[in-house]
mmCIF file of C-alpha atoms in Angstrom:
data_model
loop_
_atom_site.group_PDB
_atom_site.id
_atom_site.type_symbol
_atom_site.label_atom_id
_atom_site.label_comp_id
_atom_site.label_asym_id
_atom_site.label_seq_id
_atom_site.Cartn_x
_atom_site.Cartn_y
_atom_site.Cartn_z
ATOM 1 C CA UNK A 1 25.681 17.567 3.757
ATOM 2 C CA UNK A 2 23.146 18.112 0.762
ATOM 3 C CA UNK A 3 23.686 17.806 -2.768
ATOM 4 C CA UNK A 4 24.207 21.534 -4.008
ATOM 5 C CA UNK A 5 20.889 21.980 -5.203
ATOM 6 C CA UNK A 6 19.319 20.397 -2.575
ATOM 7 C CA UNK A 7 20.666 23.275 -0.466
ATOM 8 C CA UNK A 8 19.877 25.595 -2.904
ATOM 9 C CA UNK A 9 16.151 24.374 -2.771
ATOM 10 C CA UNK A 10 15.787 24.519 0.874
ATOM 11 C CA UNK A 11 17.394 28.048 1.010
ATOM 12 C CA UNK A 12 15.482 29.290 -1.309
ATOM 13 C CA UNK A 13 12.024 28.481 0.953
ATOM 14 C CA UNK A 14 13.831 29.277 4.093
ATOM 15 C CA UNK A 15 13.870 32.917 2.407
ATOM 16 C CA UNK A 16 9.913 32.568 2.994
ATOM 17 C CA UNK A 17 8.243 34.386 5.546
ATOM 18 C CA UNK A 18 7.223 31.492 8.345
ATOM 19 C CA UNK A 19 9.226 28.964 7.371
ATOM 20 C CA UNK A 20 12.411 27.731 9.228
ATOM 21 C CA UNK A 21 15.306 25.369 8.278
ATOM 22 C CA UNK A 22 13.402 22.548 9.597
ATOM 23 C CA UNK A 23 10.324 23.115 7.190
ATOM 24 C CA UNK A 24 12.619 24.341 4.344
ATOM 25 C CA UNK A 25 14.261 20.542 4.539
ATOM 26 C CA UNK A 26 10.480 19.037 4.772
ATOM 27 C CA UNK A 27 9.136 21.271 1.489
ATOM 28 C CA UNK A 28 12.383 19.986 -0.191
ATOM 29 C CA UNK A 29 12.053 16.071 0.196
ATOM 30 C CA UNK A 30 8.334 16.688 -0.598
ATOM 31 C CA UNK A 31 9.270 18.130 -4.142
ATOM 32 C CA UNK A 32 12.256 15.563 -4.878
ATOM 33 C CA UNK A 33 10.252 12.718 -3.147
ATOM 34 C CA UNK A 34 6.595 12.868 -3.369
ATOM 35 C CA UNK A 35 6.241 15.709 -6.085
ATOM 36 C CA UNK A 36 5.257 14.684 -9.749
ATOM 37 C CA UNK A 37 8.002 16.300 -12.253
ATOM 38 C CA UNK A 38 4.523 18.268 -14.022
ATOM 39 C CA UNK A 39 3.498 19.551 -10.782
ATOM 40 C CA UNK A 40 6.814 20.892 -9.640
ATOM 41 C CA UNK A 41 7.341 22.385 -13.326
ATOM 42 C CA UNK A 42 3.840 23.997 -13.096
ATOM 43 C CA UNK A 43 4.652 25.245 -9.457
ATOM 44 C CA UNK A 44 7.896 26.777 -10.519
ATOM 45 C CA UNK A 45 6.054 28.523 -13.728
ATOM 46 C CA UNK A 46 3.486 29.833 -11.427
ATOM 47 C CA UNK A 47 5.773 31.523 -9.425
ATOM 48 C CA UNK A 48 7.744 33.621 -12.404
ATOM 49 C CA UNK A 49 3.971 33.988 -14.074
ATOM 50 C CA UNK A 50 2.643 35.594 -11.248
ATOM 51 C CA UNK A 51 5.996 37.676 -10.795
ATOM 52 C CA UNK A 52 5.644 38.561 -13.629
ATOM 53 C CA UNK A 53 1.940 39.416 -14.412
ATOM 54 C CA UNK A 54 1.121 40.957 -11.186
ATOM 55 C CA UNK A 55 0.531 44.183 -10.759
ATOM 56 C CA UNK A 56 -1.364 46.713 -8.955
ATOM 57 C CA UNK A 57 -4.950 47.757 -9.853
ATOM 58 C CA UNK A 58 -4.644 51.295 -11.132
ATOM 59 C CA UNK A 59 -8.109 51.911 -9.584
ATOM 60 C CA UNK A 60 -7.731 50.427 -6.172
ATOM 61 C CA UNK A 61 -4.198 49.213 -5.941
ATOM 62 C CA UNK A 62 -4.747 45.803 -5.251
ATOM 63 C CA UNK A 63 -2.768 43.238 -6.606
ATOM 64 C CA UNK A 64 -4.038 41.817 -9.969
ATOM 65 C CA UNK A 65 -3.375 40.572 -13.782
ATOM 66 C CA UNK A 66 -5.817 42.626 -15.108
ATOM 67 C CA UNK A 67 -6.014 46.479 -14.493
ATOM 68 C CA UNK A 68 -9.124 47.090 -13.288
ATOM 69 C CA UNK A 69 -8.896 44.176 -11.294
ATOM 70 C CA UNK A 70 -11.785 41.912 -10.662
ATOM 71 C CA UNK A 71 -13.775 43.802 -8.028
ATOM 72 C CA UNK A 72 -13.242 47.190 -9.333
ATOM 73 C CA UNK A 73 -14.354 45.738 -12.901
ATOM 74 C CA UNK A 74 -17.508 44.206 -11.399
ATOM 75 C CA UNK A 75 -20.508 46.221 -12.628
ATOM 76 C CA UNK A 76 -22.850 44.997 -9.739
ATOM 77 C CA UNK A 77 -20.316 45.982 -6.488
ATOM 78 C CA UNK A 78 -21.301 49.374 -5.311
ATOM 79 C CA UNK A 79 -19.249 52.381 -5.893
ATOM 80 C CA UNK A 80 -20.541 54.480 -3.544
ATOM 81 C CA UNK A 81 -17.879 52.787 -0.631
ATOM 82 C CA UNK A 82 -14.792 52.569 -0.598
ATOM 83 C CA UNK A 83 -12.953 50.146 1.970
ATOM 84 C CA UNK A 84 -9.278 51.547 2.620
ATOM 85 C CA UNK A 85 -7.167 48.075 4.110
ATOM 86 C CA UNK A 86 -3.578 47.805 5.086
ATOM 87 C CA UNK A 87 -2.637 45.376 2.570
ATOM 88 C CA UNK A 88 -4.311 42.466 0.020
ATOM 89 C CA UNK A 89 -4.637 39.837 2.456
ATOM 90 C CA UNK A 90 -7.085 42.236 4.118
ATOM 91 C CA UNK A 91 -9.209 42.065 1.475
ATOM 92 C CA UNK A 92 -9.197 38.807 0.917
ATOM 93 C CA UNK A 93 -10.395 38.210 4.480
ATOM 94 C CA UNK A 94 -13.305 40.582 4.205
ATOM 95 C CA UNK A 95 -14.283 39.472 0.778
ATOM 96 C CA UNK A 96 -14.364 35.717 2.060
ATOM 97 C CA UNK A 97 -17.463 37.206 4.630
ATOM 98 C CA UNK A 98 -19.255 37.440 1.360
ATOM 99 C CA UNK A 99 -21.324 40.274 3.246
ATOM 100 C CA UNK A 100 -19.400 43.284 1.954
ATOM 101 C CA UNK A 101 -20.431 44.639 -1.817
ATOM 102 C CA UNK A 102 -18.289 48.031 -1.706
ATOM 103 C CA UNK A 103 -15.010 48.641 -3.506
ATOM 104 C CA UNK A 104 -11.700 48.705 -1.634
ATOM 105 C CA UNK A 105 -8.484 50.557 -1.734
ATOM 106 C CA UNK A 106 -5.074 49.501 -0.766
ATOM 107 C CA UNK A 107 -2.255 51.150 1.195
ATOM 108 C CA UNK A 108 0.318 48.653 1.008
ATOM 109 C CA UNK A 109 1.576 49.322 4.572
ATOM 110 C CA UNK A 110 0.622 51.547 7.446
ATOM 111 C CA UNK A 111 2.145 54.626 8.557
ATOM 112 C CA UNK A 112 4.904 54.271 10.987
ATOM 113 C CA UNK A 113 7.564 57.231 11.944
ATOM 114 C CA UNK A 114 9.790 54.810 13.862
ATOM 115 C CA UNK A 115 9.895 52.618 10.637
ATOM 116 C CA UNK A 116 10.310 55.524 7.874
ATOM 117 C CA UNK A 117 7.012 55.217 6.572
ATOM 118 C CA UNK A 118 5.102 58.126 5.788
ATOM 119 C CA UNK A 119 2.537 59.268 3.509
ATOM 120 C CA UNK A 120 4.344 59.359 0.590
ATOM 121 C CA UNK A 121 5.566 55.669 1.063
ATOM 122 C CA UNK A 122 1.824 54.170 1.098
ATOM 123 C CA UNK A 123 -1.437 54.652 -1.547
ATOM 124 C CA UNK A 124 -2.914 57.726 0.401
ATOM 125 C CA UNK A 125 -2.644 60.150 -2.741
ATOM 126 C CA UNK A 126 -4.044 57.559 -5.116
ATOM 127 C CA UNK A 127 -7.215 57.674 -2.717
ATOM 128 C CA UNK A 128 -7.384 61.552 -2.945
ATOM 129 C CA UNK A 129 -7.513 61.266 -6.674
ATOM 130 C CA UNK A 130 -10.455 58.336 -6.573
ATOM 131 C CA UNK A 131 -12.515 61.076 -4.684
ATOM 132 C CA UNK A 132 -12.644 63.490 -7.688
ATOM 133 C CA UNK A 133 -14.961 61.823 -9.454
ATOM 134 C CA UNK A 134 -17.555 62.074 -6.324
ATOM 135 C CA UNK A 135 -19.272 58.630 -6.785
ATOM 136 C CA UNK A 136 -17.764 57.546 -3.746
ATOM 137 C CA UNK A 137 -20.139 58.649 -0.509
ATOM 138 C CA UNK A 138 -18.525 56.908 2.157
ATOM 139 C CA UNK A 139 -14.871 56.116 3.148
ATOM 140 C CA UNK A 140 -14.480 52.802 5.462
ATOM 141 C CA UNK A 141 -11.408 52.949 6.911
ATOM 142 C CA UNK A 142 -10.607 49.497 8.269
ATOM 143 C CA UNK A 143 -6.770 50.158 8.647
ATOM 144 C CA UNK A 144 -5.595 47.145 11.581
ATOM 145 C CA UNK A 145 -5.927 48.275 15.258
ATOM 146 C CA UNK A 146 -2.483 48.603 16.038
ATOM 147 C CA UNK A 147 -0.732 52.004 16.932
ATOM 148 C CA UNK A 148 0.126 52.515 13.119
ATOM 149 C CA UNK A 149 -3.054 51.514 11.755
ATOM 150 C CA UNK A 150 -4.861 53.775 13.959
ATOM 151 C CA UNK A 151 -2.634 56.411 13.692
ATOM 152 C CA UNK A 152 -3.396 55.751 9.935
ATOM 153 C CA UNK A 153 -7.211 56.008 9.734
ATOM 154 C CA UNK A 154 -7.119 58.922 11.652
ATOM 155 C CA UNK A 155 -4.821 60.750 9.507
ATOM 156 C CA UNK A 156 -6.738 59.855 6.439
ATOM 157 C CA UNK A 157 -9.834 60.708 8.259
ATOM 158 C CA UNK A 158 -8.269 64.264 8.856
ATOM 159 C CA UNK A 159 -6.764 64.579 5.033
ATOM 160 C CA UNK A 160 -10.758 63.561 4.025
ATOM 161 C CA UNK A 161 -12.287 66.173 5.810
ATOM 162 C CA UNK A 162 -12.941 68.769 3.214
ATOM 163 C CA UNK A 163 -14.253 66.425 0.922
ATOM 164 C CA UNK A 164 -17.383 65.935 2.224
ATOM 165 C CA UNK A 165 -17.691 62.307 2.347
ATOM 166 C CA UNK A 166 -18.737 59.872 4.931
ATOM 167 C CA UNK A 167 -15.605 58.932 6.446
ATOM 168 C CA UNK A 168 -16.209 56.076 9.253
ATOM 169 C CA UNK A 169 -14.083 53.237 10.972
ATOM 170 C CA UNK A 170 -14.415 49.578 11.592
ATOM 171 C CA UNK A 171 -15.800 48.771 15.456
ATOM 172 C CA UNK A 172 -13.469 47.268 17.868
ATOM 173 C CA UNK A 173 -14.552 45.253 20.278
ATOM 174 C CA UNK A 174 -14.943 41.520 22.145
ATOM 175 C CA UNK A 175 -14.936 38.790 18.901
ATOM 176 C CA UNK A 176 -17.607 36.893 18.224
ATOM 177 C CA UNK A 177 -17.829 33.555 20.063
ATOM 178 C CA UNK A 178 -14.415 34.108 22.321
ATOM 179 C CA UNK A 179 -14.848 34.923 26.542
ATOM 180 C CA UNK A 180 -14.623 38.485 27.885
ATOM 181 C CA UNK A 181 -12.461 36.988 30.172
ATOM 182 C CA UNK A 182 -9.569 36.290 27.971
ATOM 183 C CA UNK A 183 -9.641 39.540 26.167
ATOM 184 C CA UNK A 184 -7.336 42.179 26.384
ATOM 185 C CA UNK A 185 -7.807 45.684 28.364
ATOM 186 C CA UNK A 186 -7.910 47.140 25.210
ATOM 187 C CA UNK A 187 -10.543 45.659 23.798
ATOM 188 C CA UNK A 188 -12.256 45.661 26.404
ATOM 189 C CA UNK A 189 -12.079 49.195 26.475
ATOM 190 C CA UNK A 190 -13.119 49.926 23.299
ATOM 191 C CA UNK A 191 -16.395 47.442 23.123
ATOM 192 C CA UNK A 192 -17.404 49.517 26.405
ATOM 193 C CA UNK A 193 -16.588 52.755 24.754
ATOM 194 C CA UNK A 194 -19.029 51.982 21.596
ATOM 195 C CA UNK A 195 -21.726 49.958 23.262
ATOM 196 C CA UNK A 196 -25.037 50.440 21.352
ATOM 197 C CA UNK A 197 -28.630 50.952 22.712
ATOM 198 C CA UNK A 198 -30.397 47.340 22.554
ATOM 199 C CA UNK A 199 -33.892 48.903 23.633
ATOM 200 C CA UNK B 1 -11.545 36.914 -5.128
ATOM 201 C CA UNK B 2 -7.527 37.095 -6.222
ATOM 202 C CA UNK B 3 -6.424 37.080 -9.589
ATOM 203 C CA UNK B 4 -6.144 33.700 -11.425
ATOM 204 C CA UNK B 5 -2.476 33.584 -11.021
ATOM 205 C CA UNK B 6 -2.546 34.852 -7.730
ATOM 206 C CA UNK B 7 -4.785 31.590 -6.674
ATOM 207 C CA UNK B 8 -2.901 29.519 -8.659
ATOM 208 C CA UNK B 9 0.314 31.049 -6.582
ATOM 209 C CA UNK B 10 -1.216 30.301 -3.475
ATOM 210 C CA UNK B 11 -2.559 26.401 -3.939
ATOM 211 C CA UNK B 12 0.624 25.518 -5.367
ATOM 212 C CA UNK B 13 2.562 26.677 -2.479
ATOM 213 C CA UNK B 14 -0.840 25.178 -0.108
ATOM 214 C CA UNK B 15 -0.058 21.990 -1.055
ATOM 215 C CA UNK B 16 3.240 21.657 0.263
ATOM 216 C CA UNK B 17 4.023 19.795 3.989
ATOM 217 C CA UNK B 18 3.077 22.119 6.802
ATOM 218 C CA UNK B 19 1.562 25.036 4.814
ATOM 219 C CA UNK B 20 -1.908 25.876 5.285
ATOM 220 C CA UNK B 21 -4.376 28.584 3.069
ATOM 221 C CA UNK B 22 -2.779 31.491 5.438
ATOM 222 C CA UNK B 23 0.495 30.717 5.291
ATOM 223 C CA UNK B 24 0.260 30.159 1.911
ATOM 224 C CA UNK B 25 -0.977 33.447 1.428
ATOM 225 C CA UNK B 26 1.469 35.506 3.704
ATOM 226 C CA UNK B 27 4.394 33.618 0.821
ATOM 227 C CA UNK B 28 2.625 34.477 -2.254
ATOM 228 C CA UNK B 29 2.009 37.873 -1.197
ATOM 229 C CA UNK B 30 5.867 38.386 0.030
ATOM 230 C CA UNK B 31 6.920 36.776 -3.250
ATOM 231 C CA UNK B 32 4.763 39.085 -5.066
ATOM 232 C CA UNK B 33 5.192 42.621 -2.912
ATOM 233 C CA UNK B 34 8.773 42.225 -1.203
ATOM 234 C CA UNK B 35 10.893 39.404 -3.349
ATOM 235 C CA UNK B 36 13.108 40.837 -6.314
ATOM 236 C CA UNK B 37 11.713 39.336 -9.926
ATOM 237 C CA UNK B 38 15.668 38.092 -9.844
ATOM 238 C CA UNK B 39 14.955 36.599 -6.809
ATOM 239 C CA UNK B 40 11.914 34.739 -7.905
ATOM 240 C CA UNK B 41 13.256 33.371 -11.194
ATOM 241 C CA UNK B 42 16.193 31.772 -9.220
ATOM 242 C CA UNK B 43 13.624 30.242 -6.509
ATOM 243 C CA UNK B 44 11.762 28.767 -9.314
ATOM 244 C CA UNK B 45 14.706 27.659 -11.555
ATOM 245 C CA UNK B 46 15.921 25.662 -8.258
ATOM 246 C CA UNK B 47 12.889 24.019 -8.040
ATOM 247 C CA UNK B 48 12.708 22.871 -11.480
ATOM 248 C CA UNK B 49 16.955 22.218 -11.929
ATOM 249 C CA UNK B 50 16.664 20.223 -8.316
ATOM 250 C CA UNK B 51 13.519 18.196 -9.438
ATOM 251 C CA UNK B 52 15.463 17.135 -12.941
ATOM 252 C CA UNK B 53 18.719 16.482 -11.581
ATOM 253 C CA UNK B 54 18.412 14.959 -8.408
ATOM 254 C CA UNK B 55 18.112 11.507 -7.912
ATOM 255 C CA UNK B 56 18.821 8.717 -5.781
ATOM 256 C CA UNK B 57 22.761 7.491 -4.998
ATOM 257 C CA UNK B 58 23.106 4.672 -6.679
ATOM 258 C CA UNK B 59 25.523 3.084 -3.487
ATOM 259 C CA UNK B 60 23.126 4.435 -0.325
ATOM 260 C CA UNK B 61 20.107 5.451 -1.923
ATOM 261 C CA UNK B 62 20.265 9.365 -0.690
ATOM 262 C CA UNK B 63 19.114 12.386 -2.540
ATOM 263 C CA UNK B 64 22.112 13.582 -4.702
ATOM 264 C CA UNK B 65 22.562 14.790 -8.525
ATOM 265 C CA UNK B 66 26.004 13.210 -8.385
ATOM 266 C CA UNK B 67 26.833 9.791 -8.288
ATOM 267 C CA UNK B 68 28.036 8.525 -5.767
ATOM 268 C CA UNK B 69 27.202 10.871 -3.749
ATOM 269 C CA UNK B 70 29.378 13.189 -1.910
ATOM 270 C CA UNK B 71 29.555 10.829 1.085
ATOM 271 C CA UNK B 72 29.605 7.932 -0.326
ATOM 272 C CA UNK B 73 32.319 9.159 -2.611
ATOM 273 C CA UNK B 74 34.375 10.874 0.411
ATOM 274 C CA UNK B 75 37.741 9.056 0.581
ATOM 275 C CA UNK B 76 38.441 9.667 4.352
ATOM 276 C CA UNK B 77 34.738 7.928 5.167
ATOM 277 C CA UNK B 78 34.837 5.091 7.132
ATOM 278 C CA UNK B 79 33.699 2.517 4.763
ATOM 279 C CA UNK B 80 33.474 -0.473 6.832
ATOM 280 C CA UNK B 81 29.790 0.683 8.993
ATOM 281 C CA UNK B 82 26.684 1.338 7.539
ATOM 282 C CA UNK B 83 24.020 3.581 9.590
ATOM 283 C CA UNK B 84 20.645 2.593 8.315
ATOM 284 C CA UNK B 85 17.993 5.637 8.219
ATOM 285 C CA UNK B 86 14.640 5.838 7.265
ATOM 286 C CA UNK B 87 14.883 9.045 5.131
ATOM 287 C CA UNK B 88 17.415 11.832 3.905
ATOM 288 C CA UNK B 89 16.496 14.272 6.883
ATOM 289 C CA UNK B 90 17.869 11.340 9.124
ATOM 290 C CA UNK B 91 21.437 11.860 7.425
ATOM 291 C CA UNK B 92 21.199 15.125 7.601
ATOM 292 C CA UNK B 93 20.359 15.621 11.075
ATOM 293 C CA UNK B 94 23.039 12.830 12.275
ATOM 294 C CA UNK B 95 25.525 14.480 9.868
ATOM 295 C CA UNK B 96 24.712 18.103 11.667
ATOM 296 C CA UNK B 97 26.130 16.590 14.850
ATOM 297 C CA UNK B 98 29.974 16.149 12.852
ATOM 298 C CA UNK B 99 30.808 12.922 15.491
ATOM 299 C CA UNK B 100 29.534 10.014 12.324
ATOM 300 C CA UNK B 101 32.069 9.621 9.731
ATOM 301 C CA UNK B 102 30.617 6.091 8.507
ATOM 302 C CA UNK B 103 28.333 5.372 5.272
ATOM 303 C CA UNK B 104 24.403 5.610 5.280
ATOM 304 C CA UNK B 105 21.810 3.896 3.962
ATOM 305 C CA UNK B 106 18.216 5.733 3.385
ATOM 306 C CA UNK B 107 15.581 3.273 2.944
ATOM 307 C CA UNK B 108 12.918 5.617 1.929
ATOM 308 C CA UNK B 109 10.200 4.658 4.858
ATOM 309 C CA UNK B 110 9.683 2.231 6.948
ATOM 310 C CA UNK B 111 7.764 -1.318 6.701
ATOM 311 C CA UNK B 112 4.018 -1.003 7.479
ATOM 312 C CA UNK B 113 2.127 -3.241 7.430
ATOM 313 C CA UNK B 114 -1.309 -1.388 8.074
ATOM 314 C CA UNK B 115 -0.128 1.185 4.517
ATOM 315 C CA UNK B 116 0.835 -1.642 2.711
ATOM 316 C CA UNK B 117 4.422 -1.051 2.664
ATOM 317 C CA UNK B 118 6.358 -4.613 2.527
ATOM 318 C CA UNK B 119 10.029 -5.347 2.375
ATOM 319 C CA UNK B 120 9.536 -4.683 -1.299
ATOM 320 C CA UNK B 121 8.790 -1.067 -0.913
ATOM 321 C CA UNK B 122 12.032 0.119 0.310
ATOM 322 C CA UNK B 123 15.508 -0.458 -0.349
ATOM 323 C CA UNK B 124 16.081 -2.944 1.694
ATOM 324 C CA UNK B 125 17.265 -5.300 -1.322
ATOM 325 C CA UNK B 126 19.981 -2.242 -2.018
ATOM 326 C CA UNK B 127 21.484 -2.473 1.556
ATOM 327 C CA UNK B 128 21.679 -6.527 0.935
ATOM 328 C CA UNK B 129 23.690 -5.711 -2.253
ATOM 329 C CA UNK B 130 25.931 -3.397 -0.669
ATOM 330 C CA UNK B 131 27.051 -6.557 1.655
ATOM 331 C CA UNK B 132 28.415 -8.133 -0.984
ATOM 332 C CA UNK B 133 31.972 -6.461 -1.307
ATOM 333 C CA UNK B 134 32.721 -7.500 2.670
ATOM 334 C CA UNK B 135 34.096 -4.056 3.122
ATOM 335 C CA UNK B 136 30.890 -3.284 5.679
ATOM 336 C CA UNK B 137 31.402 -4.251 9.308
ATOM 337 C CA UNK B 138 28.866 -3.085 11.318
ATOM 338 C CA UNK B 139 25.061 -1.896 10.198
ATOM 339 C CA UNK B 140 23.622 0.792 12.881
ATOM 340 C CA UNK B 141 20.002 0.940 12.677
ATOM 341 C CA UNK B 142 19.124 3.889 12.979
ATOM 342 C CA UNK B 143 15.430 3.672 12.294
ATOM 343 C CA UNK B 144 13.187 5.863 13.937
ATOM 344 C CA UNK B 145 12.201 4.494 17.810
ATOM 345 C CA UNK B 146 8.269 4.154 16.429
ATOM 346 C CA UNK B 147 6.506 1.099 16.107
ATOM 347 C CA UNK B 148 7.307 0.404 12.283
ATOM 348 C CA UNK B 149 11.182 1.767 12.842
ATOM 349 C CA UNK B 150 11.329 -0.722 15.168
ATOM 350 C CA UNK B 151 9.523 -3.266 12.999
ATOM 351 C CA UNK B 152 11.899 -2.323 9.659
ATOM 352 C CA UNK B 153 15.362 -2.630 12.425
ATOM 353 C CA UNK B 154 13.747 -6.233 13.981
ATOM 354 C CA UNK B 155 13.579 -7.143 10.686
ATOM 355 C CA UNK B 156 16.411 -6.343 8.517
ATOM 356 C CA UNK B 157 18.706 -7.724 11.737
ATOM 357 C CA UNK B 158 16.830 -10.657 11.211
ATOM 358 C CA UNK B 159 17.858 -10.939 7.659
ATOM 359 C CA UNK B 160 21.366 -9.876 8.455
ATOM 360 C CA UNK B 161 21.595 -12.412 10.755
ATOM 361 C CA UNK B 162 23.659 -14.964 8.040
ATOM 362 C CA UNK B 163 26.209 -12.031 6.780
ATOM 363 C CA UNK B 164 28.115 -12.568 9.548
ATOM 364 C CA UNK B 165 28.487 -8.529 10.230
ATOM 365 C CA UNK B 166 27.991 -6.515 13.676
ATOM 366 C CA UNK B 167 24.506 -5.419 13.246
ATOM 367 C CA UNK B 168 23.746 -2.805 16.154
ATOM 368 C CA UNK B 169 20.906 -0.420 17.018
ATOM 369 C CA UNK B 170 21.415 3.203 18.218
ATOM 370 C CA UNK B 171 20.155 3.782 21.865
ATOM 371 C CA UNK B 172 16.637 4.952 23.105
ATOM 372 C CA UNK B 173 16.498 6.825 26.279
ATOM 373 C CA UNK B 174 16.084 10.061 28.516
ATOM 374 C CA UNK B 175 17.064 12.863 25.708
ATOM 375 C CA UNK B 176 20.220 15.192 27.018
ATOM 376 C CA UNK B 177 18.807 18.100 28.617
ATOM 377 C CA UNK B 178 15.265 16.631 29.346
ATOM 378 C CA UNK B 179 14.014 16.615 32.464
ATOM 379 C CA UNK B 180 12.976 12.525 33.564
ATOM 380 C CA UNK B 181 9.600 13.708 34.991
ATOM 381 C CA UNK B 182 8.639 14.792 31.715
ATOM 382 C CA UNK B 183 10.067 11.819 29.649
ATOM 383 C CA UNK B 184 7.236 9.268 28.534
ATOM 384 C CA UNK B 185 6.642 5.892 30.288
ATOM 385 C CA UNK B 186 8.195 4.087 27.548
ATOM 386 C CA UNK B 187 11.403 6.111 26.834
ATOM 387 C CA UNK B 188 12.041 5.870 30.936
ATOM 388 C CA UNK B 189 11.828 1.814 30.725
ATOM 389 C CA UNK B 190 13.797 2.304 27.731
ATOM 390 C CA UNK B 191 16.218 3.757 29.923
ATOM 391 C CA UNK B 192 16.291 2.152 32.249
ATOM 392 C CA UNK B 193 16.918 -1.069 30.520
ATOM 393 C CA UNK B 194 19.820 -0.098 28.940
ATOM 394 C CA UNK B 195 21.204 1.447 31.766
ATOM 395 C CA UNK B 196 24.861 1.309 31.572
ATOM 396 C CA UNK B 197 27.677 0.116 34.408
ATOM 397 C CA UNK B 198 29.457 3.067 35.365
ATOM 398 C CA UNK B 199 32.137 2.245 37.884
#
């Protein structure tokens, strides 16, 4: 038995992905309790700000303010690659490696027949048209390893074939630092299937 | 490497309870790709119109933007016990369970020593004033069964002692449902001091 607008708060981040009632109640007191006025005033503005200023790169469909975004903008990456991802967060986790200089493109979802989602619903065609230029050599496609991501790359890998670019996919296999034990038969699977020559 | 706004997004919403850098990340990207720009206006607006117009009840110290609040201003509310809680998610969760129809009063933490929190710090002078009118009979302390809930309920009974009102504390033992082998040392001597005659 909240005020009205208490409720209203606490709906209104229940609506977020990962959070429950319990959290929601939590986020609330921590706004009317602990928050400064500013900060929750700058919160809320940064929330209709980045509704409204965000967009998608017209180069590489990522999201961004500025169109080209950042990384397609940067003179220095290399535009000879082009790393096709699932969806932003993707590229945030590859760019956080620091080891990868290429350019990206992104789908915005994977395809999936039992969900509706076919090539028209994700970013394949705006890939298509970045190959016409023919400064990109080689096509990464590091789509997730689930049934639709797969099922993903290797369409795209088909729909690239008369281009004549490199078109190659992310390995699979046991990660770094966790027990062959624990993994799945999958993976397992699939780090036999592309073991590499050591001598 | 996100946009400006997009960071901006994603530390405001990191620095709330509970919400770590991937979580905070999954929200700003659902906000920015799934959520309506209707949808995000009103999440924002609540966060600013709950920050300016909530505040505390002037009677029991809850979160409201109406004074007294709604239970304190009930008519059919039993008016003569007072069930003292550390915060506002303590009345809420009690008032979930529909069986209380007495007042609160939310302290707003708990005496600790150890963070330099005093008698001073919460309203503990509030719940004295309340006294005044005679129409409280009974206080339930219903602080939280830590060691500085139990502190803050030790003490206030001890000040309470002279008002010449019924000053109870609710029970500690084996949660409904719970299995005893799995209860903790303390909440089975709990229980098993205030076991209770049966026939």
């Amino acid at each position: 038995m909240y005020s009205a607008v208490i409720d209203e708060l606490i709906e209104g981040f229940e609506r977020l992905p990962g959070i429950g009632h319990k959290s929601a109640e939590r986020i609330a007191f921590y706004i009317l309790e602990s928050m400064s006025a500013d900060d929750a005033e700058r919160m809320a503005g940064s929330i209709v700000k980045a509704k409204n200023s965000v967009r998608l790169c017209d180069v590489c469909q990522n999201l961004t303010d500025t169109s080209p975004c950042p990384i397609c903008g940067a003179p220095k990456r290399d535009r000879s690659v082009i790393c096709v991802v699932e969806g932003p967060e993707d590229v945030a986790a590859i760019e956080n490696t620091h080891e990868y200089n290429g350019l990206y493109h992104v789908l915005h979802g994977a395809l999936s027949p039992m969900d509706g989602v076919g090539p028209d619903d994700i970013k394949i065609n705006e890939l298509l048209l970045r190959l016409a230029d023919g400064e990109a050599k080689e096509i990464i496609l590091a789509t997730n390893p689930t049934v639709n991501g797969t099922a993903t790359a290797v369409y795209i890998s088909k729909l690239l074939a008369p281009f004549g670019v490199k078109v190659t996919r992310i390995a699979h296999g046991i990660p770094i630092g966790s027990d062959i034990e624990f993994a799945d038969k999958i993976t397992i699977v699939k780090a036999l299937e592309s073991r590499q020559i050591m001598t």
